[in-house]
Amino acid sequence: MHVLLVEDSPINRRFIGLALSKAGIRMTCAENGRRGVQKAVSGSYDAILMDMEMPVMNGFEATLRLRQIGVATPIIALTGHGGEEARDRCLRAGCTDHLLKPVDAVRLVETLSRLVARSCQPNGDCDEYCEELRQIAFDYLNVQGKRIHEMQTLLLQGDYRQLEELAHRMKGTAGTVGLSQFTVPAKRLEEASLRQDRPACELFLEEITRLQSEAELSMSGV
């Protein structure tokens, strides 16, 4: 099976690539919707994994464009927004199915197998896979530490729109790489930013900062 992943986050690309390779699935990447459309048209893929929120061209625009030009390949939406309304929006844009971030590797492979009507079996050494996953999580923590400082600055500046965007990204990516302790506080920070509730934003950002310190300490001791 050959899958096209359209995703702007390098960390998500690494994790999904690792999960797919473990199942014997080949992957090609595009970093935004425009490049995704170009690669989907010029290549041959069994399925497309489409992040719905990206720069340059988002997943909704890219999916609509692909369907308009006659690309019938199954497209699986990857989004941090749950609920029937979010799912329906993805399906109306032309997506075949919808998966919620944080991405669950097992469910992702099962969904691909169902849509492409193939059985994908894990291969390779489990210890090697776990070590690669640990390295991805460690690298993500380094990036997230810088993002937390940026979020603190955004809160001081009262830039709730950018704060909401960074919290949304954290909500999806941290859990994907196995750092699920960040998912709930990031979701609450996202919601508080949308309300422009400064005290709540401060509270949840403090919790995220504490969890970051604990995770860094834990990872450094492995």
mmCIF file with all atom_site columns, N, CA and C in Angstrom, residues 54-84:
data_model
loop_
_atom_site.group_PDB
_atom_site.id
_atom_site.type_symbol
_atom_site.label_atom_id
_atom_site.label_alt_id
_atom_site.label_comp_id
_atom_site.label_asym_id
_atom_site.label_entity_id
_atom_site.label_seq_id
_atom_site.pdbx_PDB_ins_code
_atom_site.Cartn_x
_atom_site.Cartn_y
_atom_site.Cartn_z
_atom_site.occupancy
_atom_site.B_iso_or_equiv
_atom_site.pdbx_formal_charge
_atom_site.auth_seq_id
_atom_site.auth_comp_id
_atom_site.auth_asym_id
_atom_site.auth_atom_id
_atom_site.pdbx_PDB_model_num
ATOM 1  N N  . MET A 1 54 ? -3.783  23.608 7.754   1.00 0.00 ? 54 MET A N  1
ATOM 2  C CA . MET A 1 54 ? -2.407  23.789 7.299   1.00 0.00 ? 54 MET A CA 1
ATOM 3  C C  . MET A 1 54 ? -2.256  25.171 6.681   1.00 0.00 ? 54 MET A C  1
ATOM 4  N N  . PRO A 1 55 ? -1.022  25.672 6.608   1.00 0.00 ? 55 PRO A N  1
ATOM 5  C CA . PRO A 1 55 ? -0.782  26.925 5.901   1.00 0.00 ? 55 PRO A CA 1
ATOM 6  C C  . PRO A 1 55 ? -0.821  26.716 4.388   1.00 0.00 ? 55 PRO A C  1
ATOM 7  N N  . VAL A 1 56 ? -0.781  27.810 3.653   1.00 0.00 ? 56 VAL A N  1
ATOM 8  C CA . VAL A 1 56 ? -0.762  27.838 2.180   1.00 0.00 ? 56 VAL A CA 1
ATOM 9  C C  . VAL A 1 56 ? -2.103  27.399 1.615   1.00 0.00 ? 56 VAL A C  1
ATOM 10 N N  . MET A 1 57 ? -2.498  26.147 1.845   1.00 0.00 ? 57 MET A N  1
ATOM 11 C CA . MET A 1 57 ? -3.824  25.646 1.465   1.00 0.00 ? 57 MET A CA 1
ATOM 12 C C  . MET A 1 57 ? -4.229  24.605 2.490   1.00 0.00 ? 57 MET A C  1
ATOM 13 N N  . ASN A 1 58 ? -5.387  24.800 3.128   1.00 0.00 ? 58 ASN A N  1
ATOM 14 C CA . ASN A 1 58 ? -5.789  23.850 4.164   1.00 0.00 ? 58 ASN A CA 1
ATOM 15 C C  . ASN A 1 58 ? -6.391  22.581 3.555   1.00 0.00 ? 58 ASN A C  1
ATOM 16 N N  . GLY A 1 59 ? -6.687  21.618 4.429   1.00 0.00 ? 59 GLY A N  1
ATOM 17 C CA . GLY A 1 59 ? -7.173  20.329 3.960   1.00 0.00 ? 59 GLY A CA 1
ATOM 18 C C  . GLY A 1 59 ? -8.536  20.378 3.306   1.00 0.00 ? 59 GLY A C  1
ATOM 19 N N  . PHE A 1 60 ? -9.382  21.293 3.740   1.00 0.00 ? 60 PHE A N  1
ATOM 20 C CA . PHE A 1 60 ? -10.706 21.419 3.136   1.00 0.00 ? 60 PHE A CA 1
ATOM 21 C C  . PHE A 1 60 ? -10.584 21.880 1.680   1.00 0.00 ? 60 PHE A C  1
ATOM 22 N N  . GLU A 1 61 ? -9.777  22.908 1.454   1.00 0.00 ? 61 GLU A N  1
ATOM 23 C CA . GLU A 1 61 ? -9.571  23.411 0.095   1.00 0.00 ? 61 GLU A CA 1
ATOM 24 C C  . GLU A 1 61 ? -8.915  22.354 -0.782  1.00 0.00 ? 61 GLU A C  1
ATOM 25 N N  . ALA A 1 62 ? -7.906  21.672 -0.236  1.00 0.00 ? 62 ALA A N  1
ATOM 26 C CA . ALA A 1 62 ? -7.186  20.664 -1.012  1.00 0.00 ? 62 ALA A CA 1
ATOM 27 C C  . ALA A 1 62 ? -8.107  19.513 -1.404  1.00 0.00 ? 62 ALA A C  1
ATOM 28 N N  . THR A 1 63 ? -8.932  19.066 -0.456  1.00 0.00 ? 63 THR A N  1
ATOM 29 C CA . THR A 1 63 ? -9.856  17.956 -0.747  1.00 0.00 ? 63 THR A CA 1
ATOM 30 C C  . THR A 1 63 ? -10.879 18.358 -1.798  1.00 0.00 ? 63 THR A C  1
ATOM 31 N N  . LEU A 1 64 ? -11.447 19.542 -1.660  1.00 0.00 ? 64 LEU A N  1
ATOM 32 C CA . LEU A 1 64 ? -12.402 20.028 -2.665  1.00 0.00 ? 64 LEU A CA 1
ATOM 33 C C  . LEU A 1 64 ? -11.761 20.088 -4.041  1.00 0.00 ? 64 LEU A C  1
ATOM 34 N N  . ARG A 1 65 ? -10.527 20.598 -4.100  1.00 0.00 ? 65 ARG A N  1
ATOM 35 C CA . ARG A 1 65 ? -9.827  20.704 -5.375  1.00 0.00 ? 65 ARG A CA 1
ATOM 36 C C  . ARG A 1 65 ? -9.618  19.328 -6.004  1.00 0.00 ? 65 ARG A C  1
ATOM 37 N N  . LEU A 1 66 ? -9.202  18.366 -5.194  1.00 0.00 ? 66 LEU A N  1
ATOM 38 C CA . LEU A 1 66 ? -8.968  17.016 -5.709  1.00 0.00 ? 66 LEU A CA 1
ATOM 39 C C  . LEU A 1 66 ? -10.255 16.385 -6.236  1.00 0.00 ? 66 LEU A C  1
ATOM 40 N N  . ARG A 1 67 ? -11.342 16.562 -5.508  1.00 0.00 ? 67 ARG A N  1
ATOM 41 C CA . ARG A 1 67 ? -12.610 15.985 -5.968  1.00 0.00 ? 67 ARG A CA 1
ATOM 42 C C  . ARG A 1 67 ? -13.106 16.688 -7.236  1.00 0.00 ? 67 ARG A C  1
ATOM 43 N N  . GLN A 1 68 ? -12.882 17.996 -7.332  1.00 0.00 ? 68 GLN A N  1
ATOM 44 C CA . GLN A 1 68 ? -13.318 18.743 -8.510  1.00 0.00 ? 68 GLN A CA 1
ATOM 45 C C  . GLN A 1 68 ? -12.608 18.303 -9.775  1.00 0.00 ? 68 GLN A C  1
ATOM 46 N N  . ILE A 1 69 ? -11.332 17.885 -9.635  1.00 0.00 ? 69 ILE A N  1
ATOM 47 C CA . ILE A 1 69 ? -10.590 17.464 -10.822 1.00 0.00 ? 69 ILE A CA 1
ATOM 48 C C  . ILE A 1 69 ? -10.667 15.954 -11.049 1.00 0.00 ? 69 ILE A C  1
ATOM 49 N N  . GLY A 1 70 ? -11.501 15.297 -10.263 1.00 0.00 ? 70 GLY A N  1
ATOM 50 C CA . GLY A 1 70 ? -11.795 13.904 -10.531 1.00 0.00 ? 70 GLY A CA 1
ATOM 51 C C  . GLY A 1 70 ? -10.968 12.870 -9.806  1.00 0.00 ? 70 GLY A C  1
ATOM 52 N N  . VAL A 1 71 ? -10.182 13.269 -8.797  1.00 0.00 ? 71 VAL A N  1
ATOM 53 C CA . VAL A 1 71 ? -9.412  12.303 -8.014  1.00 0.00 ? 71 VAL A CA 1
ATOM 54 C C  . VAL A 1 71 ? -10.364 11.565 -7.068  1.00 0.00 ? 71 VAL A C  1
ATOM 55 N N  . ALA A 1 72 ? -10.464 10.248 -7.214  1.00 0.00 ? 72 ALA A N  1
ATOM 56 C CA . ALA A 1 72 ? -11.412 9.450  -6.422  1.00 0.00 ? 72 ALA A CA 1
ATOM 57 C C  . ALA A 1 72 ? -10.755 8.676  -5.291  1.00 0.00 ? 72 ALA A C  1
ATOM 58 N N  . THR A 1 73 ? -9.463  8.859  -5.092  1.00 0.00 ? 73 THR A N  1
ATOM 59 C CA . THR A 1 73 ? -8.719  8.154  -4.038  1.00 0.00 ? 73 THR A CA 1
ATOM 60 C C  . THR A 1 73 ? -9.347  8.417  -2.666  1.00 0.00 ? 73 THR A C  1
ATOM 61 N N  . PRO A 1 74 ? -9.474  7.406  -1.802  1.00 0.00 ? 74 PRO A N  1
ATOM 62 C CA . PRO A 1 74 ? -9.989  7.645  -0.448  1.00 0.00 ? 74 PRO A CA 1
ATOM 63 C C  . PRO A 1 74 ? -9.148  8.690  0.288   1.00 0.00 ? 74 PRO A C  1
ATOM 64 N N  . ILE A 1 75 ? -9.815  9.668  0.895   1.00 0.00 ? 75 ILE A N  1
ATOM 65 C CA . ILE A 1 75 ? -9.140  10.718 1.652   1.00 0.00 ? 75 ILE A CA 1
ATOM 66 C C  . ILE A 1 75 ? -9.613  10.650 3.095   1.00 0.00 ? 75 ILE A C  1
ATOM 67 N N  . ILE A 1 76 ? -8.667  10.462 4.005   1.00 0.00 ? 76 ILE A N  1
ATOM 68 C CA . ILE A 1 76 ? -8.984  10.394 5.431   1.00 0.00 ? 76 ILE A CA 1
ATOM 69 C C  . ILE A 1 76 ? -8.583  11.713 6.082   1.00 0.00 ? 76 ILE A C  1
ATOM 70 N N  . ALA A 1 77 ? -9.559  12.410 6.648   1.00 0.00 ? 77 ALA A N  1
ATOM 71 C CA . ALA A 1 77 ? -9.294  13.683 7.323   1.00 0.00 ? 77 ALA A CA 1
ATOM 72 C C  . ALA A 1 77 ? -8.649  13.426 8.672   1.00 0.00 ? 77 ALA A C  1
ATOM 73 N N  . LEU A 1 78 ? -7.608  14.200 8.982   1.00 0.00 ? 78 LEU A N  1
ATOM 74 C CA . LEU A 1 78 ? -6.970  14.182 10.302  1.00 0.00 ? 78 LEU A CA 1
ATOM 75 C C  . LEU A 1 78 ? -7.197  15.549 10.929  1.00 0.00 ? 78 LEU A C  1
ATOM 76 N N  . THR A 1 79 ? -7.915  15.600 12.034  1.00 0.00 ? 79 THR A N  1
ATOM 77 C CA . THR A 1 79 ? -8.266  16.893 12.615  1.00 0.00 ? 79 THR A CA 1
ATOM 78 C C  . THR A 1 79 ? -8.326  16.827 14.131  1.00 0.00 ? 79 THR A C  1
ATOM 79 N N  . GLY A 1 80 ? -8.028  17.948 14.757  1.00 0.00 ? 80 GLY A N  1
ATOM 80 C CA . GLY A 1 80 ? -8.119  18.040 16.205  1.00 0.00 ? 80 GLY A CA 1
ATOM 81 C C  . GLY A 1 80 ? -9.498  18.415 16.693  1.00 0.00 ? 80 GLY A C  1
ATOM 82 N N  . HIS A 1 81 ? -10.443 18.619 15.779  1.00 0.00 ? 81 HIS A N  1
ATOM 83 C CA . HIS A 1 81 ? -11.807 18.992 16.156  1.00 0.00 ? 81 HIS A CA 1
ATOM 84 C C  . HIS A 1 81 ? -12.712 17.764 16.126  1.00 0.00 ? 81 HIS A C  1
ATOM 85 N N  . GLY A 1 82 ? -13.286 17.433 17.286  1.00 0.00 ? 82 GLY A N  1
ATOM 86 C CA . GLY A 1 82 ? -14.166 16.287 17.369  1.00 0.00 ? 82 GLY A CA 1
ATOM 87 C C  . GLY A 1 82 ? -15.626 16.682 17.218  1.00 0.00 ? 82 GLY A C  1
ATOM 88 N N  . GLY A 1 83 ? -16.504 15.706 17.305  1.00 0.00 ? 83 GLY A N  1
ATOM 89 C CA . GLY A 1 83 ? -17.939 15.962 17.224  1.00 0.00 ? 83 GLY A CA 1
ATOM 90 C C  . GLY A 1 83 ? -18.489 15.757 15.824  1.00 0.00 ? 83 GLY A C  1
ATOM 91 N N  . GLU A 1 84 ? -19.803 15.588 15.756  1.00 0.00 ? 84 GLU A N  1
ATOM 92 C CA . GLU A 1 84 ? -20.471 15.317 14.486  1.00 0.00 ? 84 GLU A CA 1
ATOM 93 C C  . GLU A 1 84 ? -20.358 16.484 13.510  1.00 0.00 ? 84 GLU A C  1
#
